[in-house]
XYZ file of C-alpha atoms in Angstrom:
704
model
C -17.990 19.106 19.826
C -21.473 17.552 19.628
C -21.082 16.926 15.891
C -17.705 15.275 16.466
C -19.146 12.949 19.102
C -22.099 12.107 16.848
C -19.711 11.317 14.021
C -17.805 8.853 16.219
C -20.808 7.154 17.828
C -23.532 7.098 15.171
C -21.925 4.716 12.665
C -21.734 2.084 15.406
C -25.371 2.348 16.477
C -27.328 -0.756 15.633
C -30.187 0.410 13.437
C -31.998 -2.872 14.143
C -31.829 -2.403 17.897
C -34.835 -0.562 19.403
C -32.741 0.922 22.192
C -29.816 1.942 19.961
C -27.301 -0.218 21.823
C -23.929 -0.227 20.141
C -23.520 -3.480 18.194
C -20.586 -5.225 16.565
C -19.912 -3.591 13.202
C -17.143 -4.017 10.694
C -15.531 -1.275 8.645
C -16.732 -0.710 5.055
C -19.007 -2.849 2.922
C -17.784 -4.045 -0.455
C -18.645 -6.528 -3.189
C -18.921 -7.213 -6.904
C -21.272 -8.766 -9.446
C -20.016 -9.980 -12.821
C -21.263 -11.912 -15.825
C -18.602 -14.436 -16.823
C -19.525 -14.162 -20.508
C -19.198 -10.384 -20.402
C -22.876 -9.839 -21.258
C -24.064 -6.395 -20.177
C -27.390 -5.960 -18.376
C -29.203 -3.454 -16.225
C -29.848 -6.263 -13.704
C -26.195 -6.179 -12.616
C -26.428 -2.448 -11.909
C -29.712 -2.752 -10.026
C -28.489 -5.636 -7.887
C -25.257 -3.775 -7.125
C -27.231 -0.766 -5.925
C -29.488 -3.026 -3.842
C -26.433 -4.721 -2.350
C -24.971 -1.320 -1.583
C -28.176 -0.251 0.169
C -28.078 -3.382 2.327
C -24.641 -2.396 3.632
C -25.532 1.084 4.853
C -24.882 -0.106 8.425
C -21.203 -0.601 7.498
C -20.737 3.028 6.469
C -19.825 6.117 8.410
C -21.978 9.213 8.554
C -21.194 12.837 9.362
C -22.475 14.840 12.289
C -25.398 16.018 10.137
C -26.570 12.365 9.948
C -27.034 12.796 6.203
C -23.574 13.175 4.618
C -22.040 9.739 4.171
C -18.334 8.938 4.327
C -18.683 7.714 0.762
C -20.398 5.223 -1.530
C -19.895 4.306 -5.150
C -19.658 1.794 -7.962
C -16.887 0.915 -10.421
C -18.345 -0.699 -13.540
C -17.865 -1.369 -17.234
C -18.603 1.667 -19.423
C -22.207 1.556 -20.754
C -21.191 2.844 -24.193
C -24.653 2.352 -25.722
C -26.179 4.584 -23.053
C -23.427 7.215 -23.349
C -23.689 7.213 -27.165
C -27.454 7.732 -26.953
C -27.180 10.520 -24.395
C -24.614 12.434 -26.445
C -25.730 11.447 -29.954
C -22.266 10.089 -30.674
C -21.424 8.362 -33.920
C -19.947 4.913 -33.429
C -16.910 5.186 -35.710
C -15.028 1.946 -36.233
C -11.691 3.689 -36.878
C -11.630 5.392 -33.462
C -11.055 4.138 -29.921
C -12.987 5.851 -27.143
C -12.128 6.764 -23.590
C -14.346 8.133 -20.815
C -13.339 10.284 -17.884
C -15.415 10.984 -14.783
C -14.153 14.360 -13.606
C -14.745 16.261 -10.343
C -14.129 19.998 -10.752
C -14.378 23.091 -8.518
C -17.923 24.438 -8.449
C -16.976 27.728 -10.057
C -17.754 28.614 -13.703
C -14.423 30.278 -14.395
C -12.429 27.449 -12.863
C -14.541 24.840 -14.655
C -13.745 26.415 -18.011
C -10.078 26.732 -17.118
C -9.915 23.081 -16.046
C -11.612 21.961 -19.254
C -9.222 24.093 -21.291
C -6.195 22.450 -19.636
C -7.670 19.001 -20.325
C -8.209 19.870 -23.992
C -4.703 21.287 -24.393
C -3.014 18.222 -22.922
C -5.218 15.884 -24.985
C -4.228 17.735 -28.151
C -0.532 17.370 -27.282
C -0.991 13.590 -27.118
C -2.745 13.621 -30.495
C -6.217 12.758 -29.224
C -8.517 13.004 -32.266
C -11.313 14.982 -30.606
C -13.108 15.299 -27.283
C -16.562 16.072 -25.993
C -17.972 17.067 -22.597
C -21.155 15.944 -20.867
C -22.523 17.410 -17.660
C -23.508 14.476 -15.473
C -27.137 14.883 -14.322
C -27.125 15.015 -10.515
C -29.465 16.118 -7.713
C -27.469 18.252 -5.297
C -30.588 19.062 -3.278
C -30.764 15.546 -1.797
C -27.230 15.734 -0.367
C -26.552 16.241 3.315
C -25.398 19.745 4.357
C -21.723 18.779 4.642
C -21.654 16.856 1.357
C -23.501 19.654 -0.445
C -21.070 22.287 0.821
C -18.183 20.295 -0.638
C -19.923 18.961 -3.747
C -17.899 19.236 -6.967
C -19.142 19.978 -10.457
C -19.206 16.541 -12.110
C -18.602 16.101 -15.797
C -17.892 13.247 -18.185
C -15.162 13.697 -20.774
C -15.329 11.560 -23.903
C -12.127 11.167 -25.928
C -11.792 9.830 -29.482
C -8.417 8.346 -30.345
C -7.164 7.037 -33.682
C -6.782 3.261 -33.622
C -3.173 2.139 -33.702
C -2.249 -1.530 -33.414
C 0.866 -0.713 -31.412
C -0.855 1.700 -29.046
C -1.992 0.797 -25.546
C -4.967 3.122 -25.097
C -5.096 2.607 -21.316
C -1.430 3.544 -21.016
C -2.071 6.657 -23.131
C -5.024 7.707 -20.968
C -2.934 7.133 -17.831
C -0.213 9.379 -19.231
C -2.799 11.997 -20.185
C -4.382 11.967 -16.720
C -1.033 12.396 -14.986
C -0.093 15.282 -17.314
C -3.396 17.030 -16.623
C -3.095 16.546 -12.845
C 0.404 18.000 -12.898
C -0.688 20.992 -15.008
C -3.678 21.610 -12.733
C -1.408 21.575 -9.663
C 0.975 24.052 -11.286
C -1.876 26.330 -12.371
C -3.971 26.413 -9.199
C -1.423 25.369 -6.553
C -4.293 23.253 -5.123
C -6.116 26.412 -4.023
C -9.601 25.347 -5.071
C -11.428 26.220 -1.900
C -13.973 23.642 -0.762
C -13.229 21.001 -3.389
C -10.534 19.957 -5.810
C -9.974 18.759 -9.353
C -10.002 14.973 -9.486
C -10.346 12.167 -12.024
C -12.591 9.530 -10.467
C -11.713 7.486 -13.567
C -10.231 7.893 -17.048
C -10.361 4.684 -19.045
C -11.661 2.985 -22.172
C -13.059 0.123 -20.088
C -14.248 1.314 -16.664
C -16.087 4.246 -15.101
C -16.587 5.234 -11.445
C -19.734 6.824 -9.990
C -19.043 7.777 -6.391
C -19.563 10.533 -3.864
C -19.709 11.626 -0.263
C -23.157 10.074 0.094
C -24.990 7.334 1.893
C -25.699 4.090 0.019
C -29.356 4.747 -0.776
C -28.582 8.272 -1.997
C -26.090 7.210 -4.694
C -28.645 6.307 -7.384
C -30.852 9.247 -6.396
C -27.918 11.613 -6.739
C -26.603 10.219 -10.049
C -29.609 10.189 -12.379
C -27.727 7.963 -14.859
C -27.956 5.063 -12.431
C -31.772 5.074 -12.640
C -31.878 4.553 -16.406
C -32.913 1.119 -17.745
C -30.556 1.498 -20.717
C -27.531 1.775 -18.376
C -26.178 -1.767 -18.878
C -22.942 -3.159 -17.479
C -21.155 -6.541 -17.524
C -19.659 -6.096 -14.035
C -19.892 -3.758 -11.088
C -17.803 -3.259 -7.938
C -19.643 -1.462 -5.134
C -18.381 0.040 -1.868
C -19.771 1.752 1.233
C -17.068 3.577 3.167
C -16.344 3.933 6.857
C -13.593 6.541 7.089
C -10.811 5.606 9.533
C -7.496 7.327 8.816
C -8.742 10.333 6.809
C -11.668 12.717 6.986
C -14.382 12.101 4.363
C -13.886 13.872 1.015
C -15.470 13.369 -2.386
C -12.271 12.055 -4.024
C -11.638 9.641 -1.134
C -14.993 7.893 -1.557
C -14.569 4.386 -2.939
C -14.215 2.448 -5.200
C -10.969 3.972 -6.394
C -9.948 3.580 -10.031
C -9.195 -0.130 -9.613
C -10.282 -1.335 -6.197
C -12.614 -1.120 -3.254
C -10.962 -1.804 0.099
C -12.475 -3.015 3.355
C -9.943 -2.596 6.166
C -6.852 -0.497 6.621
C -3.195 -0.649 5.629
C -1.151 -0.847 8.831
C 2.193 -0.457 7.033
C 1.165 2.744 5.252
C 3.996 5.133 6.158
C 6.693 2.586 5.356
C 4.929 1.567 2.142
C 4.749 5.183 0.956
C 8.448 5.772 1.676
C 9.501 2.624 -0.204
C 7.110 3.414 -3.052
C 8.814 6.805 -3.410
C 12.185 5.059 -3.480
C 10.868 2.751 -6.224
C 10.243 5.746 -8.481
C 13.819 5.295 -9.733
C 12.625 2.051 -11.331
C 9.906 4.059 -13.062
C 12.684 6.122 -14.650
C 14.313 2.962 -16.004
C 11.100 1.453 -17.348
C 9.215 4.530 -18.598
C 12.208 6.564 -19.776
C 11.286 10.107 -20.834
C 7.681 9.647 -19.720
C 8.673 9.049 -16.101
C 8.703 12.735 -15.169
C 5.161 13.080 -16.490
C 3.697 10.264 -14.416
C 5.511 10.876 -11.101
C 4.735 11.141 -8.226
C 2.770 7.929 -7.812
C 1.879 7.989 -4.094
C 0.844 10.948 -1.956
C 1.103 11.013 1.837
C -1.952 13.297 1.986
C -4.205 10.661 0.406
C -5.833 7.682 2.141
C -4.299 4.225 2.484
C -6.712 2.827 -0.120
C -5.914 5.641 -2.540
C -2.166 5.047 -2.277
C -2.528 1.285 -2.688
C -4.700 1.923 -5.735
C -2.033 4.234 -7.202
C 0.699 1.634 -6.617
C -1.477 -1.024 -8.212
C -2.083 1.282 -11.177
C 1.609 1.819 -11.995
C 2.127 -1.955 -11.955
C -0.807 -2.511 -14.324
C 0.204 0.306 -16.669
C 3.700 -1.164 -16.765
C 2.238 -4.243 -18.423
C 1.362 -6.619 -15.573
C -2.058 -8.259 -15.089
C -4.021 -6.833 -12.184
C -4.141 -10.304 -10.580
C -0.342 -10.725 -10.631
C 0.132 -7.198 -9.294
C -2.131 -7.781 -6.296
C -0.482 -11.128 -5.511
C 2.823 -9.237 -5.227
C 1.459 -6.232 -3.352
C -0.709 -8.156 -0.862
C 0.864 -11.634 -0.701
C -0.353 -14.599 1.287
C 1.760 -16.164 4.032
C 3.641 -18.653 1.867
C 6.017 -20.092 4.481
C 4.843 -23.206 6.359
C 1.722 -23.257 4.187
C 0.742 -26.962 3.823
C -1.103 -26.456 0.534
C 2.003 -24.898 -1.028
C 4.330 -27.792 -0.210
C 3.780 -29.347 -3.649
C 3.601 -26.006 -5.459
C 7.230 -24.966 -5.602
C 6.647 -22.652 -8.574
C 4.139 -20.540 -6.609
C 6.450 -20.379 -3.581
C 9.281 -19.243 -5.880
C 6.992 -16.544 -7.344
C 6.188 -15.227 -3.857
C 9.797 -15.338 -2.691
C 11.067 -13.524 -5.779
C 8.294 -10.936 -5.396
C 9.277 -10.397 -1.742
C 12.787 -9.452 -2.870
C 11.545 -6.710 -5.224
C 8.312 -5.451 -3.660
C 7.414 -4.528 -0.073
C 4.112 -6.022 1.065
C 1.116 -3.811 1.859
C -0.169 -5.366 5.052
C -3.878 -5.365 5.919
C -6.324 -6.180 7.416
C -7.726 -6.006 3.900
C -10.435 -7.366 1.656
C -9.726 -5.993 -1.805
C -12.308 -6.120 -4.579
C -10.773 -5.123 -7.905
C -11.567 -4.543 -11.582
C -9.775 -3.150 -14.632
C -12.060 -4.253 -17.456
C -9.999 -7.370 -18.177
C -10.514 -8.968 -14.768
C -12.820 -8.483 -11.810
C -12.252 -10.269 -8.537
C -11.464 -10.216 -4.833
C -8.565 -11.137 -2.580
C -7.852 -11.275 1.148
C -4.609 -10.389 2.904
C -2.500 -13.027 4.699
C -4.464 -12.861 7.982
C -7.895 -13.070 6.366
C -9.560 -10.949 9.040
C -12.308 -9.672 6.708
C -15.323 -11.697 5.518
C -15.549 -12.436 1.762
C -18.366 -14.705 0.572
C -19.348 -15.566 -2.979
C -21.989 -17.397 -5.027
C -21.835 -18.649 -8.609
C -25.036 -19.164 -10.618
C -25.914 -21.546 -13.426
C -26.449 -18.648 -15.842
C -22.911 -17.302 -15.532
C -23.029 -14.749 -12.721
C -20.489 -14.421 -9.905
C -21.701 -12.502 -6.845
C -19.253 -11.693 -4.078
C -19.678 -9.548 -0.977
C -18.385 -8.789 2.485
C -21.758 -10.076 3.676
C -23.922 -12.856 2.337
C -27.509 -12.248 1.262
C -27.133 -8.622 0.152
C -28.032 -9.686 -3.410
C -31.254 -11.685 -3.745
C -30.776 -14.938 -5.656
C -33.148 -17.830 -6.282
C -31.568 -20.824 -4.578
C -32.067 -23.046 -7.632
C -29.796 -20.750 -9.675
C -26.845 -21.166 -7.298
C -24.404 -23.935 -8.262
C -21.573 -23.004 -5.881
C -21.132 -21.089 -2.648
C -17.939 -20.379 -0.794
C -15.752 -17.898 0.995
C -12.214 -16.665 0.587
C -9.660 -17.754 3.156
C -6.481 -15.896 4.184
C -4.446 -14.872 1.143
C -6.908 -16.371 -1.339
C -8.161 -14.826 -4.578
C -11.160 -15.302 -6.854
C -11.277 -13.655 -10.280
C -13.322 -13.511 -13.480
C -11.331 -13.349 -16.735
C -13.343 -11.510 -19.413
C -10.899 -12.297 -22.228
C -11.388 -16.043 -21.898
C -14.811 -15.900 -20.208
C -13.827 -18.062 -17.257
C -13.736 -18.100 -13.477
C -10.271 -18.310 -11.937
C -10.181 -19.995 -8.548
C -7.413 -19.399 -6.050
C -4.832 -21.857 -7.380
C -5.701 -21.061 -10.998
C -4.755 -17.403 -10.530
C -1.556 -18.178 -8.659
C -0.402 -20.965 -10.983
C -0.776 -18.722 -14.013
C 1.154 -15.919 -12.296
C 3.917 -18.334 -11.253
C 4.332 -19.754 -14.769
C 4.965 -16.439 -16.523
C 8.686 -16.703 -15.645
C 11.074 -19.304 -14.262
C 11.128 -17.769 -10.788
C 12.875 -20.753 -9.210
C 15.847 -20.362 -11.552
C 15.890 -16.600 -10.989
C 16.070 -17.169 -7.233
C 18.823 -19.778 -7.492
C 20.905 -17.359 -9.548
C 20.373 -14.480 -7.112
C 20.231 -15.870 -3.579
C 23.240 -15.879 -1.241
C 22.670 -17.740 2.036
C 24.818 -17.058 5.078
C 26.190 -20.353 6.317
C 28.215 -19.262 9.373
C 25.675 -18.465 12.064
C 27.547 -19.686 15.146
C 27.208 -17.654 18.306
C 30.301 -16.306 20.057
C 30.358 -17.909 23.521
C 33.345 -16.204 25.154
C 33.049 -12.765 26.709
C 35.089 -10.083 24.977
C 34.808 -7.411 27.689
C 35.635 -7.466 31.392
C 32.826 -6.764 33.840
C 33.883 -3.150 34.434
C 34.372 -2.561 30.697
C 30.873 -3.887 30.023
C 29.398 -1.555 32.639
C 31.254 1.403 31.106
C 29.996 0.551 27.608
C 26.422 0.048 28.780
C 26.465 3.381 30.620
C 27.823 5.149 27.541
C 25.129 3.684 25.267
C 22.289 4.553 27.638
C 21.498 1.290 29.458
C 19.811 1.733 32.830
C 19.588 -0.629 35.804
C 15.913 -1.129 34.916
C 16.867 -2.171 31.360
C 19.226 -4.762 32.787
C 16.751 -6.121 35.340
C 13.515 -6.056 33.334
C 14.507 -6.393 29.668
C 17.848 -8.188 29.383
C 17.233 -10.533 32.323
C 13.770 -11.450 31.018
C 14.967 -12.099 27.468
C 18.000 -14.108 28.587
C 16.116 -16.272 31.106
C 12.780 -16.772 29.313
C 13.807 -16.393 25.636
C 11.009 -13.893 24.992
C 10.389 -10.190 25.356
C 9.155 -8.976 28.754
C 5.470 -8.293 29.265
C 4.087 -5.404 31.267
C 0.725 -4.269 32.539
C -1.640 -2.470 30.141
C -1.212 0.925 31.782
C 1.862 3.075 31.210
C 2.134 6.113 33.453
C 5.625 7.140 32.278
C 5.500 10.663 30.803
C 6.064 10.981 27.083
C 9.747 11.515 26.385
C 9.129 14.999 25.019
C 7.348 15.978 28.254
C 9.668 14.209 30.681
C 12.148 15.968 32.971
C 14.488 12.955 32.707
C 16.957 12.411 29.856
C 15.813 9.835 27.280
C 17.403 7.962 24.424
C 16.049 8.730 20.962
C 13.890 5.596 20.648
C 11.663 6.751 23.508
C 10.380 9.667 21.420
C 8.811 7.238 18.950
C 6.790 5.010 21.259
C 3.495 6.637 20.305
C 4.068 5.822 16.633
C 3.411 2.185 17.472
C 0.086 2.699 19.245
C -2.165 4.203 16.579
C -4.092 1.068 15.591
C -6.039 -1.062 18.049
C -5.095 -4.420 16.512
C -3.393 -6.716 19.059
C 0.373 -7.251 18.765
C 1.360 -10.345 16.808
C 4.260 -12.530 17.893
C 6.149 -13.756 14.787
C 7.408 -16.873 16.600
C 4.024 -18.072 17.793
C 2.121 -16.763 14.751
C 4.605 -18.092 12.209
C 1.852 -19.250 9.859
C 1.141 -15.628 8.959
C 4.303 -13.816 10.071
C 7.805 -13.696 8.649
C 10.976 -11.954 9.803
C 12.831 -12.657 6.560
C 14.928 -9.933 4.969
C 16.707 -9.474 1.648
C 19.985 -7.543 1.613
C 21.434 -5.996 -1.518
C 20.309 -3.927 -4.470
C 16.585 -4.199 -5.107
C 15.605 -5.045 -8.682
C 12.763 -3.388 -10.583
C 9.251 -4.756 -9.949
C 8.154 -3.774 -13.461
C 10.153 -6.249 -15.539
C 12.480 -9.253 -15.253
C 15.995 -8.225 -16.195
C 19.586 -8.346 -14.963
C 18.831 -9.914 -11.548
C 21.243 -8.685 -8.876
C 22.411 -11.041 -6.063
C 20.928 -10.645 -2.593
C 21.563 -12.099 0.857
C 18.551 -13.959 2.229
C 18.137 -13.677 6.017
C 15.683 -15.581 8.193
C 15.722 -12.706 10.700
C 16.867 -9.063 10.662
C 18.889 -9.729 13.851
C 22.498 -10.637 13.036
C 25.054 -12.058 15.430
C 28.714 -11.062 15.160
C 29.754 -14.065 13.057
C 26.894 -13.599 10.606
C 27.933 -9.989 10.104
C 31.494 -11.118 9.329
C 30.125 -13.651 6.820
C 28.069 -10.948 5.102
C 31.146 -8.744 4.818
C 32.965 -11.640 3.130
C 30.120 -12.431 0.685
C 30.333 -11.563 -3.004
C 28.125 -8.515 -2.482
C 30.388 -5.518 -2.033
C 30.019 -3.786 1.338
C 31.343 -0.686 3.092
C 31.555 -0.088 6.848
C 30.995 3.527 7.919
C 31.744 4.733 11.451
C 29.207 6.994 13.156
C 31.661 8.182 15.843
C 32.705 11.814 16.279
C 34.870 13.817 18.691
C 33.123 14.771 21.930
C 34.956 18.101 22.048
C 33.206 19.209 18.838
C 29.802 18.954 20.531
C 26.604 19.466 18.540
C 28.532 20.845 15.584
C 30.614 17.680 15.494
C 27.483 15.522 15.463
C 25.982 17.566 12.629
C 29.181 17.457 10.578
C 29.587 13.703 11.061
C 25.946 13.130 10.122
C 26.514 14.935 6.825
C 29.787 13.052 6.336
C 28.271 9.566 6.758
C 25.453 10.475 4.357
C 27.964 11.612 1.740
C 30.167 8.554 2.351
C 27.133 6.295 1.833
C 26.412 7.959 -1.495
C 30.022 7.598 -2.661
C 30.119 3.948 -1.575
C 27.023 3.171 -3.636
C 28.506 4.918 -6.663
C 31.571 2.702 -6.245
C 29.378 -0.411 -6.457
C 28.608 -1.180 -2.794
C 25.195 -2.759 -2.188
C 25.589 -3.118 1.598
C 26.220 -0.094 3.831
C 27.175 -1.081 7.392
C 26.839 1.745 9.926
C 28.876 0.993 13.041
C 29.182 2.808 16.384
C 31.820 0.466 17.815
C 34.938 1.993 19.346
C 33.700 4.742 21.665
C 36.221 6.033 24.201
C 36.640 9.072 26.475
C 37.296 11.239 23.413
C 34.794 9.801 20.940
C 31.050 9.276 21.163
C 28.422 8.071 18.684
C 25.535 9.391 16.634
C 22.352 7.668 17.896
C 21.831 4.777 15.450
C 18.190 5.710 14.817
C 19.270 9.220 13.799
C 22.070 7.831 11.617
C 19.904 5.322 9.743
C 17.051 7.790 9.285
C 19.380 10.493 7.948
C 21.113 8.155 5.480
C 17.811 6.618 4.390
C 16.256 9.978 3.492
C 19.477 11.358 2.017
C 19.697 8.406 -0.375
C 15.997 8.775 -1.160
C 16.582 12.368 -2.268
C 19.541 11.257 -4.362
C 17.284 8.576 -5.922
C 19.730 5.759 -5.143
C 18.112 4.313 -2.016
C 17.301 0.962 -3.632
C 20.906 0.483 -4.747
C 21.923 -0.669 -1.257
C 20.632 -2.057 2.035
C 21.514 -0.498 5.405
C 22.904 -2.694 8.210
C 23.323 -1.273 11.718
C 26.076 -2.528 14.050
C 25.222 -0.849 17.321
C 25.515 -0.955 21.094
C 22.260 0.994 21.493
C 19.639 -1.642 20.734
C 18.327 -3.944 23.460
C 14.544 -4.103 23.127
C 12.026 -5.063 20.456
C 10.930 -1.422 20.299
C 14.469 -0.335 19.434
C 14.716 -2.957 16.717
C 11.296 -2.019 15.309
C 12.327 1.649 15.143
C 15.560 0.855 13.294
C 13.805 -1.406 10.784
C 10.928 1.059 10.405
C 13.254 3.947 9.626
C 15.301 2.187 6.978
C 17.567 -0.567 8.322
C 17.355 -4.059 6.804
C 19.408 -5.817 9.501
C 20.786 -5.033 12.980
C 23.716 -6.471 14.912
C 23.165 -5.434 18.580
C 26.666 -6.465 19.650
C 26.565 -4.978 23.141
C 23.317 -6.792 23.993
C 24.912 -10.089 22.937
C 27.938 -9.306 25.097
C 25.642 -8.523 28.047
C 23.886 -11.863 27.445
C 27.204 -13.725 27.585
C 28.023 -12.052 30.909
C 24.553 -12.994 32.208
C 25.231 -16.655 31.350
C 28.680 -16.544 32.962
C 27.289 -15.259 36.252
């Protein structure tokens, strides 16, 4: 218990305060240093390590006060140093790759892991390989870090040069094959640590660990050598938030260092799994080797890094990939008014790729580019300096790298959604609009959108009541409305045109512990209270929020081909006339009833649930891209499957069948009358909701 409390409190203690008063701290410290001309030097490494040391206060520490949450650097491979250390011949006819490998600290398992690596490399026709034990000092680690410390080795691979061969793609394929074979062999039963590639590339290498900032270069002896020269370095000090510290979860990852957290993680992982069908189309026979991409057991940063990786290995620049994955708020953005091509790029990307929402400062590198970008809210600091001798220094805090003022020719900071990058191929600095303009000009996105987009014209509201007062009361009772819902929620929304507000405290028992009957939504209230960020109102925060939705088959994010039409909605809430218009659009739709006979009881519900899942699958195979799930028509003999249960079941059924992205789910339901209900339905798979009974109740409210 004491160690747990220390772990929570200690990272927040102000080391500069004599009385240890808790000060304002931000999560994680991150930055990069790069030479625009690509000239390698030991100065870059030394300054990166100094910058890392200056951000120790941003990192978390274990209960032993000595085992850090993680620190590391991602840098260019110092081939001269590696060649000297291993007496390697520099053969012009061979490409080289370098892997940084964490292995179980057990001699037998180490040899078995190496053997698997060698076997898989041979299958992919790697010319030859060599192993190097990385010199480390385990004795300086904290007790917790030492108990979990892996055996760390570098793996050098020699590959015949082939003009048509993408060596990074080959190494990616090799890594995924090895990881899969390791999982099959050991079933992840490694004990205190696991097999893990910190990096496997011909351009970048990662030195990281479960250490404090100042310990990193003491632990890795390589980092103290003057001949260790790099042209860029990304550094990161971790404060663990949503996972416990582990060696593999230290940052930087293989491509990025992340300050913040991904608040849309669960939804992003589910949609990323659905997108694996696009991997099949693009990668063909290799797809089974490289899947799965994301892993729910890994951290948010690790999963974002993996999603970024599959985009890069599918042929997209790292800058373009991050603009799609973490887009800026491009609606109502004054600076984008004259940049229609960039707006078209963002809008097209939104139709094929779900956004990973921060708060996030992402510092990235793949050997071709190094840079940084902020998410749409820009809630993380990102400051940079550019010198007259070609260096770009960026960090989450200013002053962590010492620079003579006369060398600095430009200082600045990134704003919300902005990006700064260094292009090593053309030895240039790419400012925000440079990066985005180049991404937008790779294809004619405006024409692609015009050919795909269907806009719903008929959005008139029905003004006449369709039910009598008694009929409305009967329907509301059947769908679970209470008098409190009518008085507090519907009345507030109808009279004030906004959701009701309550006091901070909530003394209602959790649904699972309550003696009162509850509707299904109530069991998911806690899912929306895990992060302490304040709620954001999309109407009053429209500069950074959007409620837009795209209905229809989702196209592949990996290439531009055969664009399918989609319906563009300004809001996921549909009125009755809009739903009719969607049914009449050129996108084929199918309405599926979720009603079942009351007499059949639980068995009837279960059978109907299976039936609507199967009917959804058949509809998609017949070319439907819109599945409308309706619970209209209840009577004394028929009741409905709760819409949240129906949408969740269909969503996961179609995921397993690998056809989820072939269609969007629309819910036409009487059981949706609060923002929480709507959020649950959208969160569990729906793309649009028509809460017809709530609209009918609103018409009755106006009449009376």
